[in-house]
mmCIF file of C-alpha atoms and ligand atoms in Angstrom:
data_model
loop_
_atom_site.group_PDB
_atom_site.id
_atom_site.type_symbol
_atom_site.label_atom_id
_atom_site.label_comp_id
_atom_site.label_asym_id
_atom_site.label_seq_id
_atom_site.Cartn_x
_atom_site.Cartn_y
_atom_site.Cartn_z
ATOM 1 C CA UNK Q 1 57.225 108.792 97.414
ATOM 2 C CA UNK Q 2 60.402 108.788 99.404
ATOM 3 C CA UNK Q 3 63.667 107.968 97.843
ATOM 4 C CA UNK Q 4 63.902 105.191 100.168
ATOM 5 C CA UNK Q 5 60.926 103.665 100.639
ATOM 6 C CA UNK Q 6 60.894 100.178 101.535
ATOM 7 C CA UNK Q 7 64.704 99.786 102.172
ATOM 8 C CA UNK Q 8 66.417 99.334 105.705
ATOM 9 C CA UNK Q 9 69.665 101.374 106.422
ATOM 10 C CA UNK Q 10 71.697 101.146 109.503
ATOM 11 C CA UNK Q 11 73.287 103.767 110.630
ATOM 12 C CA UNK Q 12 75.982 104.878 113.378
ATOM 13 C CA UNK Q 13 76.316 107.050 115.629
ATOM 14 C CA UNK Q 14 72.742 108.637 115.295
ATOM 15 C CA UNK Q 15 73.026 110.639 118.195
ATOM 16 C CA UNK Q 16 74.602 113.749 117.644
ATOM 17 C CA UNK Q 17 75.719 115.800 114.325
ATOM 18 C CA UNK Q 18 75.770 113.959 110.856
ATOM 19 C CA UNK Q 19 74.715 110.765 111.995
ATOM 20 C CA UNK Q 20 71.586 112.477 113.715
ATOM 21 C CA UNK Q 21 71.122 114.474 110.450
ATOM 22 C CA UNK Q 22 70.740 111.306 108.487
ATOM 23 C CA UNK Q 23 68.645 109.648 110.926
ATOM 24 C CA UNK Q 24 66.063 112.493 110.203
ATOM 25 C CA UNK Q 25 66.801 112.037 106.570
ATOM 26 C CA UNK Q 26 66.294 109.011 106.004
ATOM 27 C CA UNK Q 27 63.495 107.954 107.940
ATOM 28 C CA UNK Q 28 61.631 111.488 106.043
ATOM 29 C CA UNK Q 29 62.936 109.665 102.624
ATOM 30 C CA UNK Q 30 60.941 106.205 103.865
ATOM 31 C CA UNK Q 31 63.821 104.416 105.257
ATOM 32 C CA UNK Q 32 63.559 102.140 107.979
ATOM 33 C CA UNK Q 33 66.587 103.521 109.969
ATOM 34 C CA UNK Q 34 67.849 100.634 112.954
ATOM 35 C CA UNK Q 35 70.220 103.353 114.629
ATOM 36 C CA UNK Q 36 73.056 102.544 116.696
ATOM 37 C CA UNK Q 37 74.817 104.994 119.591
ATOM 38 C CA UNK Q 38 76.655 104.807 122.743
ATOM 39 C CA UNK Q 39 74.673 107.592 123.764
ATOM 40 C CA UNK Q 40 71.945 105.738 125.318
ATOM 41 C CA UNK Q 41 69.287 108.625 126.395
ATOM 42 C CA UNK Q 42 70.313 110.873 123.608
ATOM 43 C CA UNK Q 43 69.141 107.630 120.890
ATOM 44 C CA UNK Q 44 66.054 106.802 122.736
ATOM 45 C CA UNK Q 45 65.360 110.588 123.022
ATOM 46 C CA UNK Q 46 65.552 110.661 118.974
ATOM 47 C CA UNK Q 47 63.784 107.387 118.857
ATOM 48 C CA UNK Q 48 60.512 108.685 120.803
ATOM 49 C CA UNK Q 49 60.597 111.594 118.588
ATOM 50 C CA UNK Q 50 60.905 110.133 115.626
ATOM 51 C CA UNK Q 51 58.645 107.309 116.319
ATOM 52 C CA UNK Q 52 56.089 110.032 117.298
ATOM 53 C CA UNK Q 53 56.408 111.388 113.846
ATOM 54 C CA UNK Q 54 54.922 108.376 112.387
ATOM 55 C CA UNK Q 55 58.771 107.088 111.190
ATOM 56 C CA UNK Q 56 60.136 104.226 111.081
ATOM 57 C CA UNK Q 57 63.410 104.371 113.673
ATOM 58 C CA UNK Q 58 64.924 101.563 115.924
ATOM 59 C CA UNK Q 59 67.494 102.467 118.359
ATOM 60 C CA UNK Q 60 70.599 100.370 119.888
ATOM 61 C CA UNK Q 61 72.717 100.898 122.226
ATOM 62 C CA UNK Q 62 76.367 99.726 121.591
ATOM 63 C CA UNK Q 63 79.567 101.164 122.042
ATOM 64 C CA UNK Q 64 81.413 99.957 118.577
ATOM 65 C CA UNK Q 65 85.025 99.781 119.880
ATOM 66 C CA UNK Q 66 84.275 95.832 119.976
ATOM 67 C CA UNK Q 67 83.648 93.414 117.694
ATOM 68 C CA UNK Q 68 81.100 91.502 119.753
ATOM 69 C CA UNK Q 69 79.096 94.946 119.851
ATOM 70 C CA UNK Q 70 79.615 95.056 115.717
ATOM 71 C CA UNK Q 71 78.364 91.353 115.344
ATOM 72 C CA UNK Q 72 75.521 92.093 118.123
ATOM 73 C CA UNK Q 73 74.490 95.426 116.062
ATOM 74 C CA UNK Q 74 73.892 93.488 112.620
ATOM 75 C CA UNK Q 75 72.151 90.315 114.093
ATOM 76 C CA UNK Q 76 69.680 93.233 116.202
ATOM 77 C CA UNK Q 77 68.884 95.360 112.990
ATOM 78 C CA UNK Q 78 68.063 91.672 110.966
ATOM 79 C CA UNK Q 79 65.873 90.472 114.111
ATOM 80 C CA UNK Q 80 64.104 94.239 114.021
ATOM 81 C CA UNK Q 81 63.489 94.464 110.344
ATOM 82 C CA UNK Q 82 64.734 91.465 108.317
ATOM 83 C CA UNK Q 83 67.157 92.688 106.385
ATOM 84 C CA UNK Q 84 69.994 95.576 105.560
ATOM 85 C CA UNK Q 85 70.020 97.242 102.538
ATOM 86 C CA UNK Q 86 71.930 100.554 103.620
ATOM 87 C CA UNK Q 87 75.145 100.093 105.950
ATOM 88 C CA UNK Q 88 76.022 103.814 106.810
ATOM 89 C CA UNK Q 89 78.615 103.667 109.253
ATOM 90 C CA UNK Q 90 78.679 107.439 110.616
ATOM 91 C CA UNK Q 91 80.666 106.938 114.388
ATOM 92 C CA UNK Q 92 83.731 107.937 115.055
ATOM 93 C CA UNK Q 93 86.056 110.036 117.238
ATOM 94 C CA UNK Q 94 88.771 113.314 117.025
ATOM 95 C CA UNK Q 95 91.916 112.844 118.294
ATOM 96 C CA UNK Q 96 94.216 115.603 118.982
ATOM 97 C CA UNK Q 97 97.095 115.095 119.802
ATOM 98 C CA UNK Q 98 101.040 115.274 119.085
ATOM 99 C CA UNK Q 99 102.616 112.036 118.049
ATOM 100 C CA UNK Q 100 105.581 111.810 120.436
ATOM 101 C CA UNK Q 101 102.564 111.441 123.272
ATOM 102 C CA UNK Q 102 99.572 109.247 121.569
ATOM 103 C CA UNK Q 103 99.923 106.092 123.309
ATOM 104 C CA UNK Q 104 99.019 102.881 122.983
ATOM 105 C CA UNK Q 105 95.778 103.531 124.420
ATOM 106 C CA UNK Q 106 94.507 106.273 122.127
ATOM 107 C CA UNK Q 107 95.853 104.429 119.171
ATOM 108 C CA UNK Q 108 93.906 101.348 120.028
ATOM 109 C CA UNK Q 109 90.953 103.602 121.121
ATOM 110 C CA UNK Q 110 90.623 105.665 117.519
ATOM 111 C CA UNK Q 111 91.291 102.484 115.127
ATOM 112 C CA UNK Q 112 88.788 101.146 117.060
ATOM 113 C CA UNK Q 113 86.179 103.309 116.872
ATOM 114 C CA UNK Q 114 86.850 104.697 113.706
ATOM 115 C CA UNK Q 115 88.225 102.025 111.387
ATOM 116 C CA UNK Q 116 87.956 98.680 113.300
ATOM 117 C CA UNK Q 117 84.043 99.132 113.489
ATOM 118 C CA UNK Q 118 83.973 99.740 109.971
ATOM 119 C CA UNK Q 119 85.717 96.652 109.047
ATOM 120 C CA UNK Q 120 84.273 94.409 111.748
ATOM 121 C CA UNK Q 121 80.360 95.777 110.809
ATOM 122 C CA UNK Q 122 80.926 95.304 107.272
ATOM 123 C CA UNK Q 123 82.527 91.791 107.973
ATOM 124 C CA UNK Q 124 79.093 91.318 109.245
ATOM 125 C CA UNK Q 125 76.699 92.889 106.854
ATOM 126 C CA UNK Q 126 77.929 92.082 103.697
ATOM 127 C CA UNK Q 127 77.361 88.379 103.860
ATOM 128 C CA UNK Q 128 73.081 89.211 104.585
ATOM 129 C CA UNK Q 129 73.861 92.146 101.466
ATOM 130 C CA UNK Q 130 74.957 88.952 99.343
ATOM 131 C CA UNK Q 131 71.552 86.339 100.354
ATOM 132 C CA UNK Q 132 69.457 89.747 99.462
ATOM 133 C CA UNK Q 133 71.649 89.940 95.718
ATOM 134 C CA UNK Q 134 72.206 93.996 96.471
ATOM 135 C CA UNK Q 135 73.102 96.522 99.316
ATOM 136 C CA UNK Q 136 74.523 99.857 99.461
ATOM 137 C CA UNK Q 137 78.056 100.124 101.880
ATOM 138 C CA UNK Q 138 78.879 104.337 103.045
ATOM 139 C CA UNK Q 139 81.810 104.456 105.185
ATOM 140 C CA UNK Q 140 82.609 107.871 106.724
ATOM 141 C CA UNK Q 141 86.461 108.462 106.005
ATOM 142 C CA UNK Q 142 87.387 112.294 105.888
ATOM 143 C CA UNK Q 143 88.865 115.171 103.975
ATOM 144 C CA UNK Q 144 91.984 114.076 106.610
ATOM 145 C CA UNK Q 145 92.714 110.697 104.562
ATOM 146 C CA UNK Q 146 93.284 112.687 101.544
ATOM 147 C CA UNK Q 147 95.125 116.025 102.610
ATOM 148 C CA UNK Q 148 97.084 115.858 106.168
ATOM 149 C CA UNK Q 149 97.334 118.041 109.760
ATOM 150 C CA UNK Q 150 99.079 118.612 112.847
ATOM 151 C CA UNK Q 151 98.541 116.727 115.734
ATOM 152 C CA UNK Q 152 95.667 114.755 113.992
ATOM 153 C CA UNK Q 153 98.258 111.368 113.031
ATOM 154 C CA UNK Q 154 96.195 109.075 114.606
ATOM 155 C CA UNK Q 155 93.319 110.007 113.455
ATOM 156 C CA UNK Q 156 94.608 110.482 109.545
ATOM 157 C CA UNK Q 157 95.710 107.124 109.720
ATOM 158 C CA UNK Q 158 92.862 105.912 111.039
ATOM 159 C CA UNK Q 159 90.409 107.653 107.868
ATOM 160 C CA UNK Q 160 93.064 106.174 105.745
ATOM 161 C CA UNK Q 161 92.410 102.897 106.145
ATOM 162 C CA UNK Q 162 88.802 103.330 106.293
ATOM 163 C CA UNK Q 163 89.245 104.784 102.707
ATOM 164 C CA UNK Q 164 91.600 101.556 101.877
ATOM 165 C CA UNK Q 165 89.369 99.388 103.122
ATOM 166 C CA UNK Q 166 86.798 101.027 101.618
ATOM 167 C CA UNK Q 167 88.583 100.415 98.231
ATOM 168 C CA UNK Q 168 89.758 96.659 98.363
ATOM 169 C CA UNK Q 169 86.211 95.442 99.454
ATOM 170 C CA UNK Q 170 84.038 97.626 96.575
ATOM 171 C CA UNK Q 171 86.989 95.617 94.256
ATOM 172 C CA UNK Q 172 85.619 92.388 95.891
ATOM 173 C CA UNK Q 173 81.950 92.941 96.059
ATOM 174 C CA UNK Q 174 81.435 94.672 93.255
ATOM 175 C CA UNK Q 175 80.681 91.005 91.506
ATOM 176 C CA UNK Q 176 77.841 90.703 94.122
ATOM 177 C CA UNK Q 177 75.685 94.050 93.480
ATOM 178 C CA UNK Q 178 77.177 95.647 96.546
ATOM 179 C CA UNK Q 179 77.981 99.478 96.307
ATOM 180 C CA UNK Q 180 80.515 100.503 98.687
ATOM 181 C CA UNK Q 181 81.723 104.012 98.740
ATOM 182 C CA UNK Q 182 83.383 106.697 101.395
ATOM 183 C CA UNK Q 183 82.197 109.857 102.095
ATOM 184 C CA UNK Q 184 84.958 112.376 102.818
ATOM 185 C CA UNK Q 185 83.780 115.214 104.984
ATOM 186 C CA UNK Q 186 85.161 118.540 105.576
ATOM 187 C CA UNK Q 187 85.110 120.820 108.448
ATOM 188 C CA UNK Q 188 81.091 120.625 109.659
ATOM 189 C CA UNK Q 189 79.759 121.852 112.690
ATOM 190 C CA UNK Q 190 78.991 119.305 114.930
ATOM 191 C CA UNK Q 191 79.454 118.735 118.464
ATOM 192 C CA UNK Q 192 83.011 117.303 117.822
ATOM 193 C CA UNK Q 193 84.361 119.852 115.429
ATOM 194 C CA UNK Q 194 83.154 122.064 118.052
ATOM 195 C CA UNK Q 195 84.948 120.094 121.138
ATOM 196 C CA UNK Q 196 88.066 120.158 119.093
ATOM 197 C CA UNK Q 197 87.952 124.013 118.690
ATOM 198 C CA UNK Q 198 87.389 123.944 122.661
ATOM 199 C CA UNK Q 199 91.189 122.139 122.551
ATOM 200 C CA UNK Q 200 92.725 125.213 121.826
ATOM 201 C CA UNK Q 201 94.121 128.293 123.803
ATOM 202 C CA UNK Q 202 91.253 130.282 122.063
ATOM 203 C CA UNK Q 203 88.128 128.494 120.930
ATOM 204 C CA UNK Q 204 86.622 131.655 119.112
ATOM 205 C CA UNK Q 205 90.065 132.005 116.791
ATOM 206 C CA UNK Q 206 90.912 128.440 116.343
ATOM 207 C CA UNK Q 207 86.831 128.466 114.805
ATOM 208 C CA UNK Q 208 88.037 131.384 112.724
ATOM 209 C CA UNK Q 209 90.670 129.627 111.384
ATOM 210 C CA UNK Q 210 88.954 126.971 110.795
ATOM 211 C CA UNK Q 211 85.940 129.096 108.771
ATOM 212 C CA UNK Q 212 89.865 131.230 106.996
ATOM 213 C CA UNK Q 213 89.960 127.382 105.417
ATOM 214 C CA UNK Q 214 86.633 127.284 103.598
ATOM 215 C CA UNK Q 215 86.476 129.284 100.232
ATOM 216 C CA UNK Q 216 82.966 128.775 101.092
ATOM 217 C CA UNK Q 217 83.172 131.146 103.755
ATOM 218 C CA UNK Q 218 81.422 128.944 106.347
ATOM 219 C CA UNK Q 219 81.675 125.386 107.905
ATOM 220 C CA UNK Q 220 79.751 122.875 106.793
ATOM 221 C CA UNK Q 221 75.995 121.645 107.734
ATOM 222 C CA UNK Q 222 75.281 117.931 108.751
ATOM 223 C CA UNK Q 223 72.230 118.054 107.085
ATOM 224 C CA UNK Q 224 74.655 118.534 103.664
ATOM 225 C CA UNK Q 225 76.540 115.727 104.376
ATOM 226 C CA UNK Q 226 73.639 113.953 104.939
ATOM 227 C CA UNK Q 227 72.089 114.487 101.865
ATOM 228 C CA UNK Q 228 75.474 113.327 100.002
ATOM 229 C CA UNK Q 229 74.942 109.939 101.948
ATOM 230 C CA UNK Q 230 70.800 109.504 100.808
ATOM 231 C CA UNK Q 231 72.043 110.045 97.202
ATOM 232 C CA UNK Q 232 74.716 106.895 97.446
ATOM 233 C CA UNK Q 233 71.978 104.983 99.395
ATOM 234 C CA UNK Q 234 69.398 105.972 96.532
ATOM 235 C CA UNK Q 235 69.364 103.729 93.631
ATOM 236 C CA UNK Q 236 70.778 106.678 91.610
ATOM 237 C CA UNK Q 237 73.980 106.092 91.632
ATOM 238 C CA UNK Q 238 74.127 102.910 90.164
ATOM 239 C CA UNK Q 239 78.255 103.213 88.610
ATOM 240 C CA UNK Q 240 79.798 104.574 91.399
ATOM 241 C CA UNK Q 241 82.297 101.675 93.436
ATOM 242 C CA UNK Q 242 85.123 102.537 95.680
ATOM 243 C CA UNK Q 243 85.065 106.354 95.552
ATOM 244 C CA UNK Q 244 85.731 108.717 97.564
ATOM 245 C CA UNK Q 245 83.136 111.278 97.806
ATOM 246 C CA UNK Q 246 84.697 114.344 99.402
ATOM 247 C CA UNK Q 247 82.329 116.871 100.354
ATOM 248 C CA UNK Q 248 84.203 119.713 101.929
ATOM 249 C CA UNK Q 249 82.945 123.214 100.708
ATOM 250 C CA UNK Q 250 85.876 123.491 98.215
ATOM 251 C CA UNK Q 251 88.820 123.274 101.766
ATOM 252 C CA UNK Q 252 90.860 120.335 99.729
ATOM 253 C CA UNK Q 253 91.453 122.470 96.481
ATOM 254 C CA UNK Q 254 91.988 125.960 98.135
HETATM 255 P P1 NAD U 1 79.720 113.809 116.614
HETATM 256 O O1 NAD U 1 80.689 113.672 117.722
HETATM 257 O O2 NAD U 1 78.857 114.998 116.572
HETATM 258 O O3 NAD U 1 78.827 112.499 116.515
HETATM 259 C C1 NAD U 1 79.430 111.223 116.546
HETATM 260 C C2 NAD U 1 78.457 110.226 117.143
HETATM 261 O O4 NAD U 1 79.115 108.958 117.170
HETATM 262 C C3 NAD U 1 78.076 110.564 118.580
HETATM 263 O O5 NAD U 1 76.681 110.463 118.766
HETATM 264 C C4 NAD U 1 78.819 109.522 119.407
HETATM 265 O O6 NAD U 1 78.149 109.175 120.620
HETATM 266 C C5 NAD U 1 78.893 108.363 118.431
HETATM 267 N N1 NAD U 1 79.993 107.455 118.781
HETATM 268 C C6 NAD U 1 81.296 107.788 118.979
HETATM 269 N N2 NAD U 1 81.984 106.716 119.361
HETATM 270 C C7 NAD U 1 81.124 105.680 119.419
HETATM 271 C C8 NAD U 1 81.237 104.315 119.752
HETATM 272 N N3 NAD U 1 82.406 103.793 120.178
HETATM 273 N N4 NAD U 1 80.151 103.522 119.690
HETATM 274 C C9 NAD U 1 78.965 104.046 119.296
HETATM 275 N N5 NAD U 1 78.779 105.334 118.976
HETATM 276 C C10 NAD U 1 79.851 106.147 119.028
HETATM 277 O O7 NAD U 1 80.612 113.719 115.275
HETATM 278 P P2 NAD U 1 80.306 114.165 113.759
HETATM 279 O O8 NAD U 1 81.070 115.416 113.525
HETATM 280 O O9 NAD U 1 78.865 114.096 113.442
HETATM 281 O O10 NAD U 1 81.114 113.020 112.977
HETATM 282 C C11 NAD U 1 80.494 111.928 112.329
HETATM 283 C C12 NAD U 1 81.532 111.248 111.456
HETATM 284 O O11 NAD U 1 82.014 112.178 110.485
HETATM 285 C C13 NAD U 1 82.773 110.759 112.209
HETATM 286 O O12 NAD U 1 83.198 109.513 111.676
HETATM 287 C C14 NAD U 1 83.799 111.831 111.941
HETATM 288 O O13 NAD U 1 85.123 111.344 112.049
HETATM 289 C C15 NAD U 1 83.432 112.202 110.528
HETATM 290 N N6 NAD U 1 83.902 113.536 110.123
HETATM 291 C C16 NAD U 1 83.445 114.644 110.763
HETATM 292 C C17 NAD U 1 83.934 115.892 110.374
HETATM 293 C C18 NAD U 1 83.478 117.171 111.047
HETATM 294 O O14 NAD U 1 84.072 118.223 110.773
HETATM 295 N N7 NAD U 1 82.480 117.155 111.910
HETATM 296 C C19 NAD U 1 84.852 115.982 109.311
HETATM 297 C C20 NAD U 1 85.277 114.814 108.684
HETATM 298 C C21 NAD U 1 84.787 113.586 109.098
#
């Protein structure tokens, strides 16, 4: 018995840290996972494996930063398997960068990826989430829409309105059986906390730093995000609308 047998849950952004974690989650919990990336051979590469498993995992490529893609993504995963009961949306992007130079391009390019697709890929899923009468909504905000840092504007603002948005549309479909919830992250170690320690002058300190911020002592795993997300796609948490789940090792009350 898997925690979610029998239910579908999209996810994005399968192909490398969290979003790969979950993949492998869910689909050992008895998902059906449709995944989406723009990572083309990484997804199919988790696909085969997967499917070799004996799990149930669809992959799509799509790169999110349009709404076309976000409508194309939802009409796929209802033509694969029939229906969405989990909408996980997992992609998004770092920016680093001061404010006096993030132009209009990366502004465009980071509330694209990370808060447009939300909104555009919920525009589309909640409406099937309303014929079923239920579905579970996770969008991946961050630690950085509740506390603040340097040369990360952009991308605060950017997890702030995904926890807004977040918010206003758990207020509107709450009427409708549809649990929608963000999941705040901390510092984990995936291959873009890892690319932004890279950024600096020296990679090994700025990761020491980083680790000086955890009263944990350590950065976070995906896998423990990941199993933060299968509990609000479980049926267990049947009260819970609009929150923010941060998840963070303790870094937002140190
Ligand atoms: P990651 O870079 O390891 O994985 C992100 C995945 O999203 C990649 O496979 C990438 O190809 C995909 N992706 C990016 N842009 C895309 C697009 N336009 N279309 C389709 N796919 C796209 O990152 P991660 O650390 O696993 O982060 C996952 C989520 O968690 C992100 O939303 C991130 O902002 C958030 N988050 C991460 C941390 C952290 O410390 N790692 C902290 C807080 C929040």
């Amino acid at each position: 018995m898997g925690r979610l047998d029998g239910k579908v849950a999209l996810i994005t952004g399968i192909a490398s840290g969290i979003g790969r974690a979950a993949a492998m989650l869910f689909t050992a919990e008895g998902a059906q996972v449709f995944g989406v990336d723009r990572d083309e051979p990484t997804g199919q590469a988790l696909a085969a494996a997967l499917q070799a498993d004996g799990r149930s995992f669809h992959f799509f490529a799509a790169d999110l930063a349009n709404e076309s893609a976000c409508v194309q993504v939802v009409e796929q995963c209802c033509a694969v398997y029939g229906r969405i009961d989990v909408l996980y949306n997992n992609a998004g992007i770092a920016l680093i960068e001061p404010f006096g130079s993030t132009d209009a391009a990366m502004l465009e390019r980071v509330m694209a990826v990370n808060f447009k697709s939300v909104f555009y890929l919920c525009q589309q899923a909640i409406p099937q989430m309303q014929r079923q009468g239920s579905g579970v909504v996770i969008n991946t905000a961050s630690e950085l829409a509740i506390v603040a840092q340097p040369l990360y504007t952009a991308y605060c603002a950017s997890k702030g309105a995904v926890l807004s948005l977040t918010r206003a549309l758990a207020l509107e479909y709450a009427k409708d059986n549809i649990r929608i919830n963000a999941l705040c992250p901390g510092p984990i170690a995936t291959p873009m906390l890892q690319s932004e320690f890279d950024q600096a002058d020296d990679p090994a300190q700025a990761k020491a730093e980083g680790i000086a911020t955890m009263p944990i002592g350590r950065l976070g795993d995906p896998v423990e995000i990941a199993q933060v997300a299968l509990f609000l796609a479980s049926d267990a948490p049947a009260l819970m609308h609009g929150a923010a789940l941060v998840v963070d090792g303790g870094k937002t009350i140190f």
